[in-house]
Short mmCIF file of C-alpha atoms and ligand atoms in Angstrom, two decimals:
data_model
loop_
_atom_site.label_atom_id
_atom_site.label_comp_id
_atom_site.label_asym_id
_atom_site.label_seq_id
_atom_site.Cartn_x
_atom_site.Cartn_y
_atom_site.Cartn_z
CA MET A 636 71.30 81.04 17.49
CA ARG A 637 70.21 80.92 13.48
CA LEU A 638 71.73 83.98 12.90
CA ILE A 639 74.93 82.58 13.51
CA HIS A 640 74.35 79.26 11.36
CA ASN A 641 73.81 81.42 8.61
CA LEU A 642 77.33 82.84 9.21
CA ILE A 643 78.83 79.43 8.77
CA SER A 644 81.22 79.62 5.54
CA LYS A 645 79.98 77.60 2.71
CA ARG A 646 83.58 75.30 3.28
CA VAL A 647 82.31 74.37 6.59
CA LYS A 648 78.51 73.75 5.72
CA ASN A 649 79.63 71.43 2.76
CA LEU A 650 81.78 69.33 5.10
CA SER A 651 79.50 65.80 4.67
CA PRO A 652 78.34 64.64 7.67
CA TYR A 653 80.67 62.68 9.81
CA LEU A 654 79.46 58.89 9.19
CA PHE A 655 80.91 57.68 12.47
CA VAL A 656 79.07 60.04 14.48
CA GLU A 657 75.79 58.10 14.18
CA ILE A 658 77.72 54.78 15.32
CA SER A 659 79.34 56.75 18.45
CA ARG A 660 76.13 58.18 19.46
CA LYS A 661 74.46 54.79 19.70
CA ILE A 662 78.01 53.13 21.25
CA ALA A 663 77.17 56.28 23.85
CA GLU A 664 73.55 55.47 24.32
CA LYS A 665 74.28 52.04 25.05
CA ARG A 666 76.80 52.38 27.30
CA ALA A 667 74.92 54.99 29.22
CA LYS A 668 72.31 52.28 29.88
CA GLY A 669 75.10 50.07 31.43
CA GLU A 670 75.37 47.68 28.39
CA ALA A 671 78.99 46.88 27.76
CA VAL A 672 79.86 47.62 24.03
CA ILE A 673 82.97 45.86 22.53
CA SER A 674 84.41 48.18 19.95
CA PHE A 675 86.14 46.82 17.02
CA ALA A 676 85.61 50.28 15.61
CA ILE A 677 88.73 52.55 16.27
CA GLY A 678 92.09 52.22 15.12
CA ASP A 679 93.83 53.61 18.22
CA PRO A 680 96.60 51.13 19.91
CA ASP A 681 95.06 49.56 23.45
CA ILE A 682 99.02 48.90 24.23
CA PRO A 683 100.78 51.67 26.52
CA THR A 684 103.52 53.75 24.94
CA PRO A 685 106.71 51.47 25.68
CA SER A 686 108.27 52.97 29.29
CA HIS A 687 111.39 53.91 28.05
CA ILE A 688 109.81 56.68 25.73
CA ILE A 689 107.52 57.69 28.66
CA ASP A 690 110.64 57.97 30.90
CA ARG A 691 112.54 60.24 28.23
CA LEU A 692 109.32 62.61 28.01
CA LEU A 693 109.20 62.79 32.01
CA GLN A 694 112.76 63.79 32.07
CA ALA A 695 112.26 66.37 29.31
CA ALA A 696 109.15 67.60 30.73
CA GLN A 697 111.54 68.73 33.87
CA ASP A 698 113.58 70.94 31.96
CA PRO A 699 112.51 74.45 31.67
CA ALA A 700 113.92 74.80 28.15
CA ASN A 701 111.30 72.42 26.92
CA HIS A 702 108.31 74.89 28.38
CA ARG A 703 109.13 77.22 25.70
CA TYR A 704 107.68 77.90 21.82
CA PRO A 705 109.13 75.09 19.86
CA GLU A 706 110.71 75.87 16.55
CA THR A 707 108.05 75.18 13.52
CA ASP A 708 110.80 72.69 12.22
CA GLY A 709 111.54 70.94 15.02
CA LEU A 710 114.40 70.22 17.04
CA PRO A 711 117.33 69.69 14.69
CA GLU A 712 118.20 66.24 16.76
CA LEU A 713 114.73 64.91 15.68
CA ARG A 714 115.06 65.70 11.77
CA GLN A 715 118.33 63.88 12.22
CA ALA A 716 117.01 60.88 14.08
CA ILE A 717 114.11 60.65 11.78
CA ALA A 718 116.53 60.80 8.73
CA GLU A 719 118.81 58.20 10.43
CA TRP A 720 115.59 56.09 10.96
CA TYR A 721 114.69 56.17 7.27
CA LYS A 722 118.39 55.24 6.35
CA ARG A 723 118.12 52.11 8.83
CA ARG A 724 114.75 51.02 7.96
CA PHE A 725 114.54 51.65 4.00
CA GLY A 726 117.87 52.53 2.96
CA VAL A 727 116.62 55.88 1.51
CA SER A 728 119.01 59.01 2.30
CA LEU A 729 117.51 62.34 3.50
CA ASP A 730 118.82 65.88 4.12
CA ALA A 731 117.53 66.12 7.76
CA ASP A 732 117.36 70.10 7.03
CA SER A 733 115.55 70.45 3.74
CA GLU A 734 113.65 67.00 3.46
CA VAL A 735 112.49 66.10 6.96
CA LEU A 736 109.53 68.18 8.58
CA PRO A 737 108.14 66.73 11.91
CA LEU A 738 104.42 67.14 12.48
CA ILE A 739 102.00 67.14 14.95
CA GLY A 740 100.50 64.05 13.82
CA ALA A 741 100.49 63.13 10.15
CA LYS A 742 96.91 64.09 10.03
CA GLU A 743 98.09 67.70 10.63
CA GLY A 744 100.41 67.51 7.78
CA ILE A 745 97.88 65.88 5.33
CA ALA A 746 95.45 68.10 6.28
CA HIS A 747 97.63 71.10 5.88
CA ILE A 748 99.31 69.96 2.48
CA ALA A 749 96.30 70.27 0.37
CA LEU A 750 96.73 74.44 1.19
CA CYS A 751 100.11 74.30 -0.50
CA PHE A 752 98.72 72.68 -3.65
CA ILE A 753 95.21 72.88 -4.23
CA ASP A 754 93.57 75.95 -5.37
CA PRO A 755 89.53 76.00 -6.42
CA GLY A 756 89.16 73.87 -9.34
CA ASP A 757 92.04 71.56 -8.89
CA ILE A 758 91.65 68.11 -8.36
CA ALA A 759 93.05 65.71 -6.15
CA LEU A 760 93.53 61.95 -7.13
CA VAL A 761 92.21 60.06 -4.01
CA PRO A 762 91.58 56.11 -3.43
CA ASP A 763 87.84 55.19 -2.80
CA PRO A 764 87.82 53.94 -0.13
CA ALA A 765 90.45 55.63 1.89
CA TYR A 766 91.31 57.15 4.77
CA PRO A 767 88.81 60.51 5.25
CA VAL A 768 91.42 63.30 5.45
CA TYR A 769 92.46 63.21 1.80
CA SER A 770 89.67 64.23 0.37
CA ILE A 771 88.34 66.33 3.05
CA SER A 772 91.64 68.57 3.22
CA THR A 773 90.82 68.71 -0.81
CA ALA A 774 87.49 70.02 -0.17
CA LEU A 775 88.51 72.52 2.63
CA ALA A 776 91.02 73.79 -0.08
CA GLY A 777 88.27 74.63 -2.63
CA GLY A 778 89.32 71.64 -4.77
CA GLU A 779 87.83 68.37 -5.68
CA PRO A 780 88.59 65.06 -5.01
CA TYR A 781 88.97 62.32 -8.28
CA TYR A 782 87.93 58.88 -6.75
CA MET A 783 90.22 56.09 -8.00
CA PRO A 784 87.87 52.82 -7.01
CA ILE A 785 90.15 50.05 -5.57
CA SER A 786 88.87 46.65 -4.79
CA GLU A 787 89.90 43.00 -4.33
CA LYS A 788 89.92 42.71 -8.20
CA ASN A 789 92.78 44.85 -8.79
CA ASN A 790 94.68 44.07 -5.18
CA PHE A 791 93.22 47.41 -3.96
CA LEU A 792 95.88 48.87 -5.83
CA PRO A 793 94.12 52.20 -8.35
CA ASP A 794 94.25 51.26 -12.09
CA LEU A 795 95.98 54.59 -12.58
CA LYS A 796 95.61 53.94 -16.54
CA ALA A 797 92.09 54.31 -16.21
CA ILE A 798 92.29 58.10 -15.35
CA PRO A 799 91.03 60.15 -18.07
CA ASP A 800 93.37 62.81 -19.35
CA ASP A 801 91.35 65.71 -18.63
CA ILE A 802 91.36 64.51 -15.33
CA TRP A 803 95.32 64.46 -15.05
CA GLU A 804 95.33 67.73 -16.43
CA ARG A 805 93.56 69.21 -13.66
CA ALA A 806 95.16 67.05 -11.01
CA LYS A 807 98.08 68.62 -8.63
CA LEU A 808 98.17 65.88 -6.34
CA LEU A 809 97.98 61.83 -5.80
CA TRP A 810 97.25 60.22 -2.73
CA LEU A 811 98.35 56.62 -2.05
CA SER A 812 98.46 54.55 1.37
CA TYR A 813 100.21 51.44 1.94
CA PRO A 814 99.89 49.17 4.05
CA ASN A 815 96.23 50.22 3.59
CA ASN A 816 93.74 51.52 5.94
CA PRO A 817 91.40 50.07 5.64
CA THR A 818 91.59 47.33 3.32
CA GLY A 819 95.08 45.86 4.93
CA ALA A 820 96.37 45.67 1.63
CA VAL A 821 100.06 46.20 0.81
CA ALA A 822 102.07 47.58 -2.31
CA GLU A 823 105.18 46.68 -3.93
CA LEU A 824 108.16 48.36 -5.38
CA ASP A 825 107.06 47.80 -8.94
CA PHE A 826 104.22 49.43 -8.30
CA PHE A 827 105.29 52.84 -6.45
CA ASN A 828 108.19 52.85 -9.41
CA ARG A 829 105.41 53.06 -11.95
CA VAL A 830 103.77 55.89 -9.83
CA VAL A 831 106.71 57.71 -9.81
CA GLU A 832 106.78 57.44 -13.91
CA LEU A 833 103.44 58.83 -14.14
CA ALA A 834 103.88 61.58 -11.61
CA HIS A 835 106.88 62.91 -14.62
CA LYS A 836 104.34 62.15 -17.34
CA HIS A 837 101.23 64.18 -16.00
CA ASP A 838 103.11 66.40 -13.82
CA VAL A 839 101.31 65.57 -10.74
CA ALA A 840 102.91 65.63 -7.06
CA ILE A 841 102.67 62.36 -5.07
CA CYS A 842 101.61 62.09 -1.34
CA HIS A 843 101.90 58.78 0.26
CA ASP A 844 100.68 57.96 3.26
CA GLY A 845 102.39 54.98 5.23
CA PRO A 846 101.70 54.87 9.06
CA TYR A 847 101.76 51.48 9.33
CA THR A 848 105.13 49.81 7.70
CA GLU A 849 106.29 48.52 11.13
CA ILE A 850 103.15 46.67 11.96
CA THR A 851 104.02 43.60 10.19
CA TYR A 852 103.05 39.83 10.05
CA ASP A 853 104.42 36.39 9.01
CA GLY A 854 107.89 38.11 8.62
CA TYR A 855 106.69 40.77 5.73
CA GLN A 856 108.73 43.57 4.81
CA PRO A 857 106.96 46.60 3.23
CA VAL A 858 108.42 48.76 1.38
CA SER A 859 108.60 52.87 1.74
CA PHE A 860 107.54 54.89 -1.64
CA MET A 861 110.41 56.74 -0.82
CA GLN A 862 112.65 53.69 -1.91
CA ALA A 863 111.22 53.86 -5.73
CA ASP A 864 113.39 55.46 -8.17
CA GLY A 865 113.36 59.04 -8.27
CA ALA A 866 110.50 59.41 -5.43
CA LYS A 867 112.12 62.40 -4.02
CA GLU A 868 111.57 64.30 -7.35
CA VAL A 869 107.92 63.67 -7.10
CA GLY A 870 106.59 63.58 -3.83
CA VAL A 871 106.44 62.96 -0.23
CA GLU A 872 105.90 60.43 2.50
CA PHE A 873 103.71 61.40 5.86
CA HIS A 874 104.73 58.94 8.75
CA SER A 875 103.86 58.63 12.07
CA LEU A 876 105.02 57.35 15.74
CA SER A 877 101.27 56.89 16.48
CA LYS A 878 100.92 53.30 15.21
CA SER A 879 104.53 52.32 15.32
CA TYR A 880 105.21 52.97 19.08
CA ASN A 881 101.64 53.57 20.40
CA MET A 882 101.83 57.15 20.44
CA THR A 883 98.60 58.34 19.44
CA GLY A 884 97.84 60.42 22.26
CA TRP A 885 101.00 62.41 21.88
CA ARG A 886 100.63 63.73 18.57
CA ILE A 887 103.68 63.53 16.30
CA GLY A 888 104.45 62.34 13.20
CA MET A 889 106.48 63.45 10.16
CA VAL A 890 106.87 64.42 6.35
CA VAL A 891 109.87 63.14 4.62
CA GLY A 892 110.86 63.85 0.70
CA ASN A 893 110.85 66.63 -2.10
CA PRO A 894 112.37 69.39 -0.68
CA ILE A 895 110.03 72.09 -2.28
CA MET A 896 106.72 70.15 -0.88
CA VAL A 897 108.45 70.09 2.22
CA ASP A 898 109.33 73.70 2.38
CA ALA A 899 105.83 74.77 1.19
CA LEU A 900 104.15 72.62 4.04
CA LYS A 901 106.52 74.39 6.66
CA ARG A 902 105.42 78.10 5.38
CA VAL A 903 102.03 76.82 5.80
CA LYS A 904 102.71 75.48 9.08
CA SER A 905 104.92 78.27 10.15
CA ASN A 906 101.94 80.59 9.99
CA LEU A 907 99.33 78.39 11.20
CA ASP A 908 100.82 76.33 14.55
CA SER A 909 103.68 76.85 16.90
CA GLY A 910 105.51 73.44 16.47
CA ILE A 911 105.12 70.12 18.56
CA PRO A 912 105.99 70.36 22.52
CA GLN A 913 109.51 69.65 22.84
CA ALA A 914 109.45 67.00 25.43
CA ILE A 915 107.41 64.94 23.15
CA GLN A 916 110.16 65.61 20.53
CA TYR A 917 112.75 64.30 22.82
CA ALA A 918 110.50 61.31 23.41
CA ALA A 919 110.11 60.66 19.81
CA ILE A 920 114.00 60.95 19.17
CA GLU A 921 113.89 57.99 22.19
CA ALA A 922 111.28 55.78 20.24
CA LEU A 923 113.20 56.24 16.65
CA THR A 924 116.71 55.67 18.17
CA GLY A 925 116.40 53.57 21.02
CA SER A 926 115.54 49.75 21.30
CA GLN A 927 112.95 48.41 18.68
CA ASP A 928 112.38 45.35 20.53
CA CYS A 929 108.77 46.58 21.51
CA ILE A 930 107.57 46.62 17.76
CA HIS A 931 108.24 43.03 17.71
CA GLU A 932 106.48 42.24 20.81
CA HIS A 933 103.17 44.52 19.48
CA ASN A 934 103.23 42.54 16.22
CA ALA A 935 103.11 39.15 18.26
CA ILE A 936 100.51 40.60 19.86
CA TYR A 937 98.49 41.73 16.85
CA GLN A 938 99.20 38.75 14.78
CA ARG A 939 97.46 36.53 17.27
CA ARG A 940 94.53 38.51 17.62
CA ARG A 941 94.54 38.88 13.75
CA ASP A 942 94.70 34.91 13.32
CA LEU A 943 91.75 34.56 16.19
CA VAL A 944 89.64 37.32 14.16
CA ILE A 945 90.19 35.97 10.64
CA GLU A 946 89.44 32.19 12.10
CA LEU A 947 86.05 33.26 13.84
CA LEU A 948 84.98 35.71 10.98
CA ASN A 949 85.45 32.86 8.44
CA SER A 950 83.97 30.16 10.41
CA ILE A 951 80.60 32.25 10.72
CA GLY A 952 80.82 32.69 6.96
CA LEU A 953 82.07 36.22 6.95
CA GLU A 954 84.96 36.33 4.07
CA ALA A 955 88.25 38.12 5.43
CA LYS A 956 91.67 37.42 4.41
CA PRO A 957 94.70 37.51 6.83
CA PRO A 958 96.34 40.88 5.83
CA LYS A 959 100.33 40.92 5.71
CA ALA A 960 100.63 44.41 7.55
CA GLY A 961 98.54 46.89 9.50
CA LEU A 962 95.93 47.03 12.23
CA TYR A 963 92.83 46.39 10.55
CA ILE A 964 90.96 43.37 9.06
CA TRP A 965 88.74 44.15 5.81
CA ALA A 966 85.53 41.82 6.29
CA LYS A 967 82.82 41.19 3.47
CA VAL A 968 79.15 41.81 5.19
CA PRO A 969 76.84 38.79 4.81
CA GLN A 970 74.27 38.58 1.41
CA GLY A 971 71.61 40.91 2.15
CA TYR A 972 73.26 43.55 4.21
CA THR A 973 74.74 47.06 3.55
CA SER A 974 77.57 48.00 5.48
CA VAL A 975 75.74 50.14 7.87
CA ASP A 976 72.86 47.85 8.43
CA PHE A 977 75.14 45.24 9.42
CA ALA A 978 77.38 47.27 11.63
CA THR A 979 73.99 48.45 13.16
CA ASP A 980 72.63 45.00 13.68
CA LEU A 981 75.69 43.63 15.14
CA LEU A 982 75.55 46.81 17.76
CA GLU A 983 71.96 46.09 18.49
CA THR A 984 71.60 42.43 18.89
CA VAL A 985 75.05 41.50 20.61
CA GLY A 986 76.73 45.02 21.58
CA VAL A 987 79.78 45.14 18.95
CA ALA A 988 81.10 47.77 17.14
CA VAL A 989 82.65 47.62 13.72
CA THR A 990 82.97 50.33 11.30
CA PRO A 991 81.05 50.37 7.93
CA GLY A 992 83.02 50.22 4.82
CA ILE A 993 81.15 53.16 3.00
CA GLY A 994 82.57 55.41 5.59
CA TYR A 995 85.98 55.21 3.80
CA GLY A 996 83.86 55.83 0.39
CA GLN A 997 81.52 54.48 -1.74
CA ASN A 998 83.63 51.68 -2.66
CA GLY A 999 84.06 50.52 0.51
CA GLU A 1000 80.10 49.62 0.66
CA GLY A 1001 79.76 45.37 1.32
CA TYR A 1002 82.52 45.57 3.89
CA VAL A 1003 83.21 46.39 7.59
CA ARG A 1004 86.80 47.04 9.18
CA LEU A 1005 87.63 45.45 12.42
CA SER A 1006 90.58 47.01 14.25
CA LEU A 1007 93.05 44.72 16.28
CA THR A 1008 93.79 47.36 18.81
CA ILE A 1009 91.36 45.86 21.70
CA PRO A 1010 92.91 43.98 24.56
CA ASP A 1011 92.93 40.39 24.27
CA ALA A 1012 90.02 39.86 26.75
CA SER A 1013 87.63 41.85 24.90
CA LEU A 1014 88.91 40.45 21.59
CA VAL A 1015 87.75 37.14 22.80
CA LYS A 1016 84.48 38.53 24.08
CA GLY A 1017 83.97 40.23 21.30
CA LEU A 1018 84.18 37.28 18.99
CA SER A 1019 82.06 35.39 21.03
CA ARG A 1020 79.47 37.87 20.57
CA LEU A 1021 79.92 37.61 16.70
CA ALA A 1022 79.45 33.85 16.69
CA GLU A 1023 76.35 34.46 19.07
CA TRP A 1024 74.80 36.95 16.39
CA ARG A 1025 75.69 34.00 13.59
CA SER A 1026 73.32 31.82 15.63
CA LEU A 1027 70.52 34.22 16.19
CA ARG A 1028 70.60 35.35 12.52
CA ALA A 1029 70.85 32.15 11.33
CA ARG A 1030 67.64 30.55 12.50
CA PRO A 1031 64.89 32.89 11.08
CA ARG A 1032 66.98 32.68 7.73
CA VAL A 1033 66.83 29.25 7.64
CA LYS A 1034 63.07 28.82 8.27
CA GLU A 1035 62.53 31.22 5.26
C1 PLP B 240 96.37 57.01 11.78
C2 PLP B 240 96.48 57.28 10.65
C3 PLP B 240 97.11 58.35 10.10
C4 PLP B 240 97.21 59.50 11.42
O1 PLP B 240 98.22 59.47 12.37
P1 PLP B 240 98.71 60.62 13.22
O2 PLP B 240 100.18 60.72 13.25
O3 PLP B 240 98.18 60.08 14.64
O4 PLP B 240 97.91 61.85 12.78
C5 PLP B 240 97.12 58.96 8.85
N1 PLP B 240 96.75 58.12 8.05
C6 PLP B 240 96.28 56.85 8.32
C7 PLP B 240 95.87 56.09 6.99
C8 PLP B 240 96.06 56.40 9.53
O5 PLP B 240 95.58 55.10 9.87
#
């Protein structure tokens, strides 16, 4: 055993321990003891995939033509459906053959694109806090993430002017993601236009991750990075059917934009995977081209949950602002707690799981993330447990 351990590569040995493991372990422990844990910790839609999409999947599964190896670059009809969706949603024109590539979920493409750009010693500019895959894939490729702090002070947009020249020189990729996970922040077109200018100035390719553009509240309309002037000359956008159509379990997403970047990723993928099961591709075509009513229905549910969570959090003294888009509430932890202390205390005293902000980067300290992807009944129960936590903790503190 020990010997095998010694054989593990440095790149795997150096993988930072996955912070959520500890929380997951504690949740499992509690559940094993028969205690009901209510988890706000995971961003995985609780609402099923809409039935018209599943019907198409079942029908396609019956067809023997879909039982064989798919092509790496997906069905031409799927690439076309993605291009048409971008046109309809954002007014962005894409060439379905050279500027669109379906993925086995956005995460797969996000992880593999590092292999296309990052050599040992290269830098990827990564927001802090952020979805962990941007920095992990950079490190696995032998590169270094350079963290750009985002905080309430700068509306959770990185201060690109503050990046030193020697860092720009070594940087090959710049990662951004709006509507943002975990902070719930949004970016507007003028920001993306400035990003394109800086990409030209510093010779850096842009990777924008935008899986939450369809989950919006109060009529807000997020922009796509691809709408920026000249975006296609400098970068790509990752997108996904996971969050828009409750399809996390089916694993399908896409990358669109710069044809050289798309081609590089296609080359890596064609050597590593054998495409997306075709029945799932047909389901994705149905999702993108069929009725979009489900999106509005889901958003109405999330918006109601968002308002309940925000109201309760603010009433117990945890400062949180209602996000305009996305699935997450980014709440400040009470004075005197780290994000891990607070998450642990909630779990131990009232059986509520939230994600500590530090899991998304140093700059996520002081916050916890709550996901809106839990059924209404559990959500309401979870909120009353949070209120209970407040009264439990308020008592000794007042006396102190
Ligand atoms: C959920 C999520 C993804 C992953 O999407 P998949 O298509 O399910 O792989 C990518 N980026 C962010 C920011 C996410 O929150």
